[in-house]
Coordinates of C-alpha atoms in Angstrom, one line a residue:
Chain A
G1 CA -16.8 -9.8 18.7
E2 CA -16.1 -11.1 22.2
D3 CA -13.8 -8.9 24.3
V4 CA -12.3 -9.0 27.8
E5 CA -11.0 -5.8 29.4
Q6 CA -9.0 -5.2 32.5
S7 CA -6.8 -2.4 33.9
L8 CA -3.2 -2.7 33.1
F9 CA -1.6 -1.9 36.4
L10 CA -2.3 -2.2 40.1
S11 CA 0.0 -1.3 43.0
V12 CA -0.7 -2.7 46.5
R13 CA 1.2 -2.6 49.8
E14 CA 2.4 -6.0 51.1
G15 CA -0.2 -7.4 53.5
D16 CA -3.1 -5.5 52.0
S17 CA -5.7 -7.1 49.8
S18 CA -5.5 -6.8 46.0
V19 CA -8.6 -6.6 43.9
I20 CA -8.2 -7.0 40.2
N21 CA -11.2 -6.3 38.1
C22 CA -12.3 -7.5 34.6
T23 CA -15.3 -6.9 32.3
Y24 CA -16.3 -9.1 29.4
T25 CA -18.8 -8.8 26.7
D26 CA -20.0 -12.3 26.0
S27 CA -23.2 -12.9 27.9
S28 CA -23.1 -16.6 27.2
S29 CA -19.7 -17.2 28.7
T30 CA -19.4 -20.6 30.3
Y31 CA -16.2 -20.5 32.3
L32 CA -14.3 -17.5 33.6
Y33 CA -10.7 -17.8 34.5
W34 CA -7.8 -16.1 36.2
Y35 CA -4.3 -16.9 35.0
K36 CA -1.1 -15.8 36.6
Q37 CA 2.1 -15.1 34.6
E38 CA 5.4 -14.6 36.5
P39 CA 8.4 -13.1 34.6
G40 CA 9.7 -15.6 32.1
A41 CA 7.1 -18.2 32.9
G42 CA 4.0 -19.5 31.2
L43 CA 0.3 -19.0 32.1
Q44 CA -0.5 -20.6 35.4
L45 CA -4.2 -21.3 35.9
L46 CA -5.0 -19.8 39.3
T47 CA -8.7 -20.4 39.5
Y48 CA -11.9 -20.5 37.5
I49 CA -15.6 -20.1 38.0
F50 CA -18.6 -21.5 36.3
S51 CA -20.9 -18.8 34.9
N52 CA -23.8 -20.1 37.2
M53 CA -21.8 -19.3 40.3
D54 CA -21.5 -15.9 42.1
M55 CA -18.4 -16.6 44.2
K56 CA -15.6 -19.0 44.6
Q57 CA -13.1 -19.0 47.4
D58 CA -9.8 -20.8 47.4
Q59 CA -7.4 -20.0 50.3
R60 CA -6.3 -16.4 49.8
L61 CA -8.2 -16.1 46.5
T62 CA -11.8 -15.0 46.1
V63 CA -13.5 -14.7 42.8
L64 CA -16.7 -12.7 42.5
L65 CA -18.8 -12.9 39.4
N66 CA -21.6 -10.4 38.6
K67 CA -23.2 -11.9 35.5
K68 CA -25.7 -9.1 35.1
D69 CA -22.9 -6.5 34.8
K70 CA -20.5 -9.0 33.1
H71 CA -17.9 -8.1 35.8
L72 CA -15.4 -10.5 37.3
S73 CA -13.0 -9.8 40.1
L74 CA -10.1 -11.5 41.8
R75 CA -9.3 -10.7 45.4
I76 CA -6.0 -11.7 46.8
A77 CA -5.9 -11.5 50.6
D78 CA -2.7 -10.6 52.5
T79 CA -0.8 -9.9 49.3
Q80 CA 2.8 -11.1 49.4
T81 CA 5.8 -10.2 47.3
G82 CA 5.4 -13.6 45.5
D83 CA 2.1 -12.4 44.2
S84 CA 3.9 -9.9 42.0
A85 CA 2.9 -11.0 38.4
I86 CA 0.6 -10.3 35.5
Y87 CA -2.9 -11.6 36.1
F88 CA -5.0 -12.4 33.0
C89 CA -8.8 -12.6 33.1
A90 CA -10.2 -14.9 30.4
E91 CA -13.4 -16.6 29.4
S92 CA -14.7 -19.4 27.2
N93 CA -18.1 -20.2 25.7
E94 CA -19.3 -23.7 24.9
N95 CA -20.9 -22.3 21.7
R96 CA -17.5 -21.0 20.6
D97 CA -15.8 -24.4 20.9
D98 CA -12.3 -24.4 22.3
K99 CA -10.8 -21.0 22.3
I100 CA -10.2 -18.9 25.4
I101 CA -10.5 -15.1 25.1
F102 CA -8.0 -13.3 27.2
G103 CA -7.7 -9.8 28.5
K104 CA -4.4 -7.8 28.2
G105 CA -3.4 -8.7 31.8
T106 CA -3.1 -6.6 34.9
R107 CA 0.5 -6.1 36.3
L108 CA 0.3 -6.4 40.1
H109 CA 3.1 -4.5 41.8
I110 CA 3.7 -5.0 45.5
L111 CA 5.0 -2.1 47.5
P112 CA 7.1 -2.8 50.6
Chain B
E1 CA 2.3 -32.3 39.1
P2 CA 2.2 -33.0 35.4
E3 CA 2.9 -30.0 33.2
V4 CA 3.1 -28.9 29.6
T5 CA 6.7 -28.4 28.4
Q6 CA 7.9 -26.4 25.4
T7 CA 11.1 -26.2 23.5
P8 CA 13.0 -24.1 22.7
S9 CA 12.5 -21.4 25.3
H10 CA 13.8 -18.8 22.8
Q11 CA 14.2 -19.1 19.1
V12 CA 15.8 -16.5 16.9
T13 CA 15.4 -16.7 13.1
Q14 CA 15.8 -14.8 9.9
M15 CA 12.8 -13.5 8.1
G16 CA 11.6 -16.1 5.5
Q17 CA 13.0 -19.1 7.4
E18 CA 10.9 -22.0 8.6
V19 CA 10.6 -22.6 12.3
I20 CA 9.1 -25.5 14.3
L21 CA 8.0 -24.9 17.9
R22 CA 7.7 -28.0 20.0
C23 CA 5.4 -28.9 22.8
V24 CA 4.8 -32.0 25.0
P25 CA 1.3 -31.8 26.4
I26 CA 0.2 -33.5 29.6
S27 CA 0.1 -37.2 28.9
N28 CA -3.6 -38.1 29.4
H29 CA -4.8 -34.9 27.6
L30 CA -6.5 -35.2 24.3
Y31 CA -7.0 -31.6 23.2
F32 CA -4.1 -29.4 22.2
Y33 CA -3.9 -25.7 21.5
W34 CA -1.5 -23.0 20.3
Y35 CA -1.9 -19.3 21.4
R36 CA 0.4 -16.4 20.8
Q37 CA 1.1 -13.2 22.6
I38 CA 2.7 -10.3 20.8
L39 CA 4.6 -8.1 23.2
G40 CA 2.2 -5.8 25.0
Q41 CA -0.8 -7.4 23.4
K42 CA -3.4 -9.9 24.4
V43 CA -2.9 -13.7 24.4
E44 CA -4.6 -14.8 21.1
F45 CA -6.0 -18.1 20.2
L46 CA -4.4 -19.7 17.1
V47 CA -5.6 -23.3 16.7
S48 CA -7.0 -26.3 18.5
F49 CA -6.3 -29.9 17.6
Y50 CA -8.1 -33.1 18.4
N51 CA -8.0 -36.6 17.1
N52 CA -5.2 -35.7 14.7
E53 CA -7.0 -32.9 13.0
I54 CA -7.6 -29.2 13.5
S55 CA -10.9 -28.6 15.2
E56 CA -10.9 -24.8 15.2
K57 CA -8.5 -22.1 14.0
S58 CA -8.5 -18.3 14.1
E59 CA -8.0 -15.9 11.2
I60 CA -4.4 -15.5 12.3
F61 CA -3.7 -19.2 11.5
D62 CA -3.2 -18.8 7.7
D63 CA -1.5 -21.1 5.2
Q64 CA 1.9 -20.4 6.6
F65 CA 1.0 -22.1 9.8
S66 CA 0.6 -25.8 10.3
V67 CA 0.3 -28.1 13.3
E68 CA 1.2 -31.7 13.7
R69 CA 1.3 -34.5 16.3
P70 CA 4.1 -36.5 14.8
D71 CA 4.1 -39.1 17.6
G72 CA 2.3 -39.9 20.8
S73 CA 3.9 -37.2 22.8
N74 CA 4.8 -34.1 20.8
F75 CA 2.7 -31.4 19.3
T76 CA 4.3 -29.0 16.9
L77 CA 3.6 -25.6 15.4
K78 CA 5.4 -24.9 12.1
I79 CA 5.7 -21.5 10.5
R80 CA 6.7 -21.9 6.9
S81 CA 8.2 -18.5 6.0
T82 CA 8.5 -16.3 9.0
K83 CA 7.6 -12.6 8.9
L84 CA 8.7 -9.9 11.3
E85 CA 5.2 -9.7 12.7
D86 CA 5.4 -13.4 13.8
S87 CA 7.7 -12.3 16.6
A88 CA 5.8 -13.2 19.7
M89 CA 5.6 -15.6 22.7
Y90 CA 3.9 -18.8 21.6
F91 CA 2.1 -20.8 24.2
C92 CA 1.0 -24.4 23.9
A93 CA -1.9 -25.7 26.0
S94 CA -3.6 -29.0 26.5
S95 CA -6.8 -30.2 28.2
R96 CA -8.5 -33.6 28.9
D97 CA -11.7 -32.5 27.4
R98 CA -13.1 -29.8 25.1
G99 CA -11.7 -26.4 25.9
F100 CA -15.0 -25.0 27.2
T101 CA -15.7 -27.9 29.6
D102 CA -12.2 -28.5 31.0
T103 CA -9.4 -26.2 31.9
Q104 CA -6.5 -25.6 29.6
Y105 CA -3.1 -26.0 31.0
F106 CA -0.4 -23.8 29.5
G107 CA 3.3 -24.4 28.9
P108 CA 6.0 -21.8 29.7
G109 CA 6.1 -20.5 26.1
T110 CA 8.6 -20.1 23.3
R111 CA 9.7 -16.6 22.5
L112 CA 10.1 -16.3 18.8
T113 CA 12.2 -13.4 17.5
V114 CA 12.2 -12.8 13.7
L115 CA 15.0 -10.6 12.4

């Protein structure tokens, strides 16, 4: 079945760039998403990309999609302490109706 | 900015009891969803709901689960007879259009603890 995989932890120094990687198995994915979950909070949609795009930039966030390798990444420039959270990669497929398939989430830890 | 709200934030119940988790989706959204996240596991899709009926459900969503939109604003998930393995964070989500064409906005979740 469809699957989304991502590493569980990432530590980055404040001010550096963070790069969170994700791979997925569904070659027919329509949308790919990055959600952020802060402690005790819900899933906040950070950004998403259509599967026919290679890149999307939104302020400090850059999403890169390599459809051939089924690889998605999220780059956070100038990482701040407020970026400390769990980041979930997710995908949806128009042939699979409504459900979003999530990865396990990458916990981003910011070092001073 | 409009947001999805959920109540309660934390529910503790005894095994075998019924629980109802409540959600208020974003007001102009038409599609509603429940997901759950068992501690340390992935966020898993449970069910989607549109036009007062279930449009899709996962294998997790068995007969002990039901959903309802009792009025114009609330969307509820009922678990009839809770089991220990139902302990999880339950997220409600809503979207204006079908889940694959429009983004789903999530609530803060209800943590369900079954003792």
